[in-house]
PDB file of C-alpha atoms and ligand atoms in Angstrom:
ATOM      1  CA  UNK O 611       3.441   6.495 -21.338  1.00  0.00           C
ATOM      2  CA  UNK O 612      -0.469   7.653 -20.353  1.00  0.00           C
ATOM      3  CA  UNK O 613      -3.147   5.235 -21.434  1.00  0.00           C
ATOM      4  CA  UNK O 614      -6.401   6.629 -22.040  1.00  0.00           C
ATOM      5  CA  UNK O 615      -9.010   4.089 -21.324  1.00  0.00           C
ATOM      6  CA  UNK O 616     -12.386   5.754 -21.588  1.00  0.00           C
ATOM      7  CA  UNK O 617     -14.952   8.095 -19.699  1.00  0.00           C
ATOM      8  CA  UNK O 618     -15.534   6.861 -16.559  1.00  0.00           C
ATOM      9  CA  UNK O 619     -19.255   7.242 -17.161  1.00  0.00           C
ATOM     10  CA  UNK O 620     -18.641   3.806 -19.706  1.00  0.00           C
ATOM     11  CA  UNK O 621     -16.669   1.807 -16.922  1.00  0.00           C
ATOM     12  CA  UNK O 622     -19.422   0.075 -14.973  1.00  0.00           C
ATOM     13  CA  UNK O 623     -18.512  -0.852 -11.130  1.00  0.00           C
ATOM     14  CA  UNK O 624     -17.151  -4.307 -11.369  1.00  0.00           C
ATOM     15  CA  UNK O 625     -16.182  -4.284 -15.133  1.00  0.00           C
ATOM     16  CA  UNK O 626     -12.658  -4.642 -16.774  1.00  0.00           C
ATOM     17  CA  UNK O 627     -11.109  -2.765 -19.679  1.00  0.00           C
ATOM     18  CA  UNK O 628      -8.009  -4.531 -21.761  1.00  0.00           C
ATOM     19  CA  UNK O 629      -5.635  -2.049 -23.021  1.00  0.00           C
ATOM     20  CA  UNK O 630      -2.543  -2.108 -25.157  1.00  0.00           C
ATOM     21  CA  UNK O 631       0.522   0.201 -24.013  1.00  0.00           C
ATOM     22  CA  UNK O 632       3.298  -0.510 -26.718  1.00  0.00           C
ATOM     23  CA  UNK O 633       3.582  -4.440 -26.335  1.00  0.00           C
ATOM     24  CA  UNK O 634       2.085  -4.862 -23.077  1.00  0.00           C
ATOM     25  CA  UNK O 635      -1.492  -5.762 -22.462  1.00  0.00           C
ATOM     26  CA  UNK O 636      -2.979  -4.079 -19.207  1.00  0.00           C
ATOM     27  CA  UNK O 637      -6.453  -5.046 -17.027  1.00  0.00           C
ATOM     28  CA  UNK O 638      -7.936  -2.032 -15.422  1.00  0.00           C
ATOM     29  CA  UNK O 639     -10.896  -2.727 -13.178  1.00  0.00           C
ATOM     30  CA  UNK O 640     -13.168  -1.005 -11.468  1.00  0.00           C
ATOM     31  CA  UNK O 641     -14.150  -1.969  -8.114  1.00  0.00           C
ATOM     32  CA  UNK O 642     -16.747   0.570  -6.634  1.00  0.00           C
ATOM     33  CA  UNK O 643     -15.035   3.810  -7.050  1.00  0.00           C
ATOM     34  CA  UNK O 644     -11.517   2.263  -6.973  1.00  0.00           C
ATOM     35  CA  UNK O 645      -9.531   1.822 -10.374  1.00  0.00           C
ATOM     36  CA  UNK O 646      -7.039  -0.786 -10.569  1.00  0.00           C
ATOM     37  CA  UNK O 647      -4.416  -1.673 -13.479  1.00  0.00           C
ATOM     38  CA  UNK O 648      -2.278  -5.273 -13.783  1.00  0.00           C
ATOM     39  CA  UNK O 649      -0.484  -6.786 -16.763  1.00  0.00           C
ATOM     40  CA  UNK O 650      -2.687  -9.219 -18.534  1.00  0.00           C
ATOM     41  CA  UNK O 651       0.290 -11.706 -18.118  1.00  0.00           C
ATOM     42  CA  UNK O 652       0.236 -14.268 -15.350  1.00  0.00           C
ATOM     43  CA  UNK O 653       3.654 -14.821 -13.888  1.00  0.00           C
ATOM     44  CA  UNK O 654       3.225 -18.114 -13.360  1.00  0.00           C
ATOM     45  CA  UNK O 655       3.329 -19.420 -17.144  1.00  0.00           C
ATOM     46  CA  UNK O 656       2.147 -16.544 -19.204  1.00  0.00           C
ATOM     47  CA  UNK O 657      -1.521 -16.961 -19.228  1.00  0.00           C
ATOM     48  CA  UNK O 658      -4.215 -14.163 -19.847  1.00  0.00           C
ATOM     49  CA  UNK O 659      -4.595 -13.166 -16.071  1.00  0.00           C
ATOM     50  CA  UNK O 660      -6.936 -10.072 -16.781  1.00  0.00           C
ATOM     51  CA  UNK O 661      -9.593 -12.660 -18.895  1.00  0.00           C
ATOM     52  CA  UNK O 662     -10.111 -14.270 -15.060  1.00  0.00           C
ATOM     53  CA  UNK O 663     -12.652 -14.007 -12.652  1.00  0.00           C
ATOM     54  CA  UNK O 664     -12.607 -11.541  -9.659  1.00  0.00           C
ATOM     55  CA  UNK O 665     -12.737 -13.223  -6.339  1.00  0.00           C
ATOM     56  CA  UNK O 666     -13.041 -11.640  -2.599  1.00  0.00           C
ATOM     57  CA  UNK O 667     -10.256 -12.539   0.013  1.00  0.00           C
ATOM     58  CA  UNK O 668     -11.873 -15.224   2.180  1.00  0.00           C
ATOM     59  CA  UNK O 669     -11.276 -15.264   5.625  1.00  0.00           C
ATOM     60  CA  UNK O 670     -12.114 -17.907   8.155  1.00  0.00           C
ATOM     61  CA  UNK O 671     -13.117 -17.391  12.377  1.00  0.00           C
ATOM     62  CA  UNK O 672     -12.708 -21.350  12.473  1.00  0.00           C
ATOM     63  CA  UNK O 673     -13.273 -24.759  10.534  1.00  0.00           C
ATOM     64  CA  UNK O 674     -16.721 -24.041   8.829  1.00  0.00           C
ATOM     65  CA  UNK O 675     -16.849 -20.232   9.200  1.00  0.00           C
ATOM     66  CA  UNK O 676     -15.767 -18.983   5.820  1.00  0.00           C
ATOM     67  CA  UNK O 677     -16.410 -14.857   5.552  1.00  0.00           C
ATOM     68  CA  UNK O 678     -15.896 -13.340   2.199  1.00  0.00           C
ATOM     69  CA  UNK O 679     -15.297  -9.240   2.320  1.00  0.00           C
ATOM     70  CA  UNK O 680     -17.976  -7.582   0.066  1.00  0.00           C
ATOM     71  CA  UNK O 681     -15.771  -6.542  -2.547  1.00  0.00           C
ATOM     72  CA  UNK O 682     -13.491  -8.618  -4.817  1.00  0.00           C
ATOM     73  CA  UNK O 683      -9.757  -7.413  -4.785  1.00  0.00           C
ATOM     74  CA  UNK O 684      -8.233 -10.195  -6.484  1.00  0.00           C
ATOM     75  CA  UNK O 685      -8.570 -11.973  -9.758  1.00  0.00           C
ATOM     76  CA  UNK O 686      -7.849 -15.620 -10.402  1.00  0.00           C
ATOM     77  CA  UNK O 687      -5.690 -16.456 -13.517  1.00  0.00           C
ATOM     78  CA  UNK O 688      -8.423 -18.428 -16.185  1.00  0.00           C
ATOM     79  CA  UNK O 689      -5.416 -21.226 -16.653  1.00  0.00           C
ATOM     80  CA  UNK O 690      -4.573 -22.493 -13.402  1.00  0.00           C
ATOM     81  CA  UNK O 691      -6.377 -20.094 -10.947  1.00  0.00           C
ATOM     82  CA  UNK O 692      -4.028 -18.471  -9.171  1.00  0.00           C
ATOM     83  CA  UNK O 693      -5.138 -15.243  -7.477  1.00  0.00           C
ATOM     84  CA  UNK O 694      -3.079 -12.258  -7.400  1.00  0.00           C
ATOM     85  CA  UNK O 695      -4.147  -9.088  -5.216  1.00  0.00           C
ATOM     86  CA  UNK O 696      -5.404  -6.503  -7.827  1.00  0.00           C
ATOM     87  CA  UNK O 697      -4.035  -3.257  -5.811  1.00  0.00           C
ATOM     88  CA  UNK O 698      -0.473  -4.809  -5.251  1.00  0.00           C
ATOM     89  CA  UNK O 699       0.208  -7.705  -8.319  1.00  0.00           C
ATOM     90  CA  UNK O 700       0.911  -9.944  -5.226  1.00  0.00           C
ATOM     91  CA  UNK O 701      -0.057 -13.844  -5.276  1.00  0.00           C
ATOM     92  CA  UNK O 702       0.023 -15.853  -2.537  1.00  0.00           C
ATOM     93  CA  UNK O 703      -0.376 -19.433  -3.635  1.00  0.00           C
ATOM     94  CA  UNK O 704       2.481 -21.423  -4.503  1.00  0.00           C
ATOM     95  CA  UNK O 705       3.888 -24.952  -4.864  1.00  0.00           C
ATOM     96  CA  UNK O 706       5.029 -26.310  -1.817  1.00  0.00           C
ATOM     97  CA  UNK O 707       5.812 -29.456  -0.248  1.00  0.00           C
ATOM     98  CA  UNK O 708       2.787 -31.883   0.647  1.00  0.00           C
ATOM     99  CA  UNK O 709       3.816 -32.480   4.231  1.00  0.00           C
ATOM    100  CA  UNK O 710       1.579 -34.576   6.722  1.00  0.00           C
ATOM    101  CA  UNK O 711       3.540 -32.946   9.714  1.00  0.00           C
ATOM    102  CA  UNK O 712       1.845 -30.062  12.399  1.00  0.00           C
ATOM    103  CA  UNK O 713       2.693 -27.277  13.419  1.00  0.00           C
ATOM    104  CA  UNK O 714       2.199 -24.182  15.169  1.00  0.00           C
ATOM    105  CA  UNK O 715      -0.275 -21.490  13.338  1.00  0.00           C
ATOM    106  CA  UNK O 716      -0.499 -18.362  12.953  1.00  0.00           C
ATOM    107  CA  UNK O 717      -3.031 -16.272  10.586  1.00  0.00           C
ATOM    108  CA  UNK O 718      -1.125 -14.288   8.053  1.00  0.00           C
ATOM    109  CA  UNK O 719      -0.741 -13.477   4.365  1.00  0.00           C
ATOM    110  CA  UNK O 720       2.872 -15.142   3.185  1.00  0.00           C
ATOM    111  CA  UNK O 721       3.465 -13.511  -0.075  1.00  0.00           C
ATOM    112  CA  UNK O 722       4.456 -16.018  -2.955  1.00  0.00           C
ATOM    113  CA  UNK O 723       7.104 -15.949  -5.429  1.00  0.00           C
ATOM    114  CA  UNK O 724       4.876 -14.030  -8.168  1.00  0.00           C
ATOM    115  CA  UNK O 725       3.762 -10.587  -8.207  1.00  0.00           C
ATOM    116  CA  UNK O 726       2.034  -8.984 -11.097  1.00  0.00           C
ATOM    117  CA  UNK O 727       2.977  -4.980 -12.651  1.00  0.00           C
ATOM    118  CA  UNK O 728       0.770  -2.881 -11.236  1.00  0.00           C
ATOM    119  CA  UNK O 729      -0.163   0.721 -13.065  1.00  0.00           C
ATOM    120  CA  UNK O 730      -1.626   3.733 -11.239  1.00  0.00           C
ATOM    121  CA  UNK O 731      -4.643   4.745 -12.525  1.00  0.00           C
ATOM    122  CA  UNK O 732      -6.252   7.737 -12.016  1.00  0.00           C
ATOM    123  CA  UNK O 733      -9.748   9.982 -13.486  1.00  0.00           C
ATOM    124  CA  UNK O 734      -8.973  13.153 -14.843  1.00  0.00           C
ATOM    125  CA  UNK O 735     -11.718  14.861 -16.113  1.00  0.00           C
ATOM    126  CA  UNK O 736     -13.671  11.925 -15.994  1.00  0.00           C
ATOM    127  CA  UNK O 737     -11.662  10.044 -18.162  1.00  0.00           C
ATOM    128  CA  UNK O 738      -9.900   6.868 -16.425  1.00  0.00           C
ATOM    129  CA  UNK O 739      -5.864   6.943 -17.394  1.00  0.00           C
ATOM    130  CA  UNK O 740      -3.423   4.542 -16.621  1.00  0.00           C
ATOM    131  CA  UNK O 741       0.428   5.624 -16.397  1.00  0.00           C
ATOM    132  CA  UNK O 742       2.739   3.133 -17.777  1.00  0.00           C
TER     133      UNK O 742
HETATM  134  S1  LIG H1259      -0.544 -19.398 -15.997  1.00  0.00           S
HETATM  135 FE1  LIG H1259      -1.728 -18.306 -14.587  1.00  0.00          FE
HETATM  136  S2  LIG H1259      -2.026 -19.650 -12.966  1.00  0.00           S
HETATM  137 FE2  LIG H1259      -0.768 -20.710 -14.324  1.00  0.00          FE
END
């Protein structure tokens, strides 16, 4: 199935379309020139992911040194804010154990137990269309 979402001249850099493809309901952002599509169904308990706010990955150098890259690539779910990676559907929060033990660290991303669909999207003729 091919969504048509509009001319890409009427998608605005960091705006969001919602589309319907049969019964599912489908974000596509635009970050700069980049298109993105993810179901507007959190997998955590069904909220309206796509209504949620974009957020940048934050990284940190050391306590008190917060970066935040320029552009958002994830959006955080408007029920319980959990942020899933536009590009790849991935989260990577999670309930876990509240431990008050140490231990040895490394920096990586640990994917949780959710991931969101993903679509490709894609502008032909400037028109954005998202392949379901
Ligand atoms: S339903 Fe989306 S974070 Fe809980």
């Amino acid at each position: 199935m091919r969504v048509v979402v509009c001319p890409v001249r009427e998608f605005p850099d960091g705006e969001r379309r919602i589309v319907q493809a049969g019964a599912r309901s489908i974000g596509v952002f635009r970050v700069g020139d980049r298109f993105y599509a993810i179901r507007n169904r959190c997998p955590h308990q069904g909220g309206p992911l796509c209504l949620g706010r974009l957020a940048p990955w934050a990284t940190a150098d050391g306590p008190g040194e917060v970066h935040l890259d320029e552009t958002p690539s994830l959006v955080a779910c408007p029920w319980h804010g959990w942020e899933y990676e536009l590009e790849t559907g991935q989260s990577f929060m999670g309930p876990g154990e509240t431990r008050v033990k140490s231990y040895a660290v490394t920096v990586e991303r640990v994917p949780g137990p959710y991931v969101a669909e993903t679509y490709p999207v894609h502008v032909e003729e400037d028109v954005v269309v998202v392949e379901v």
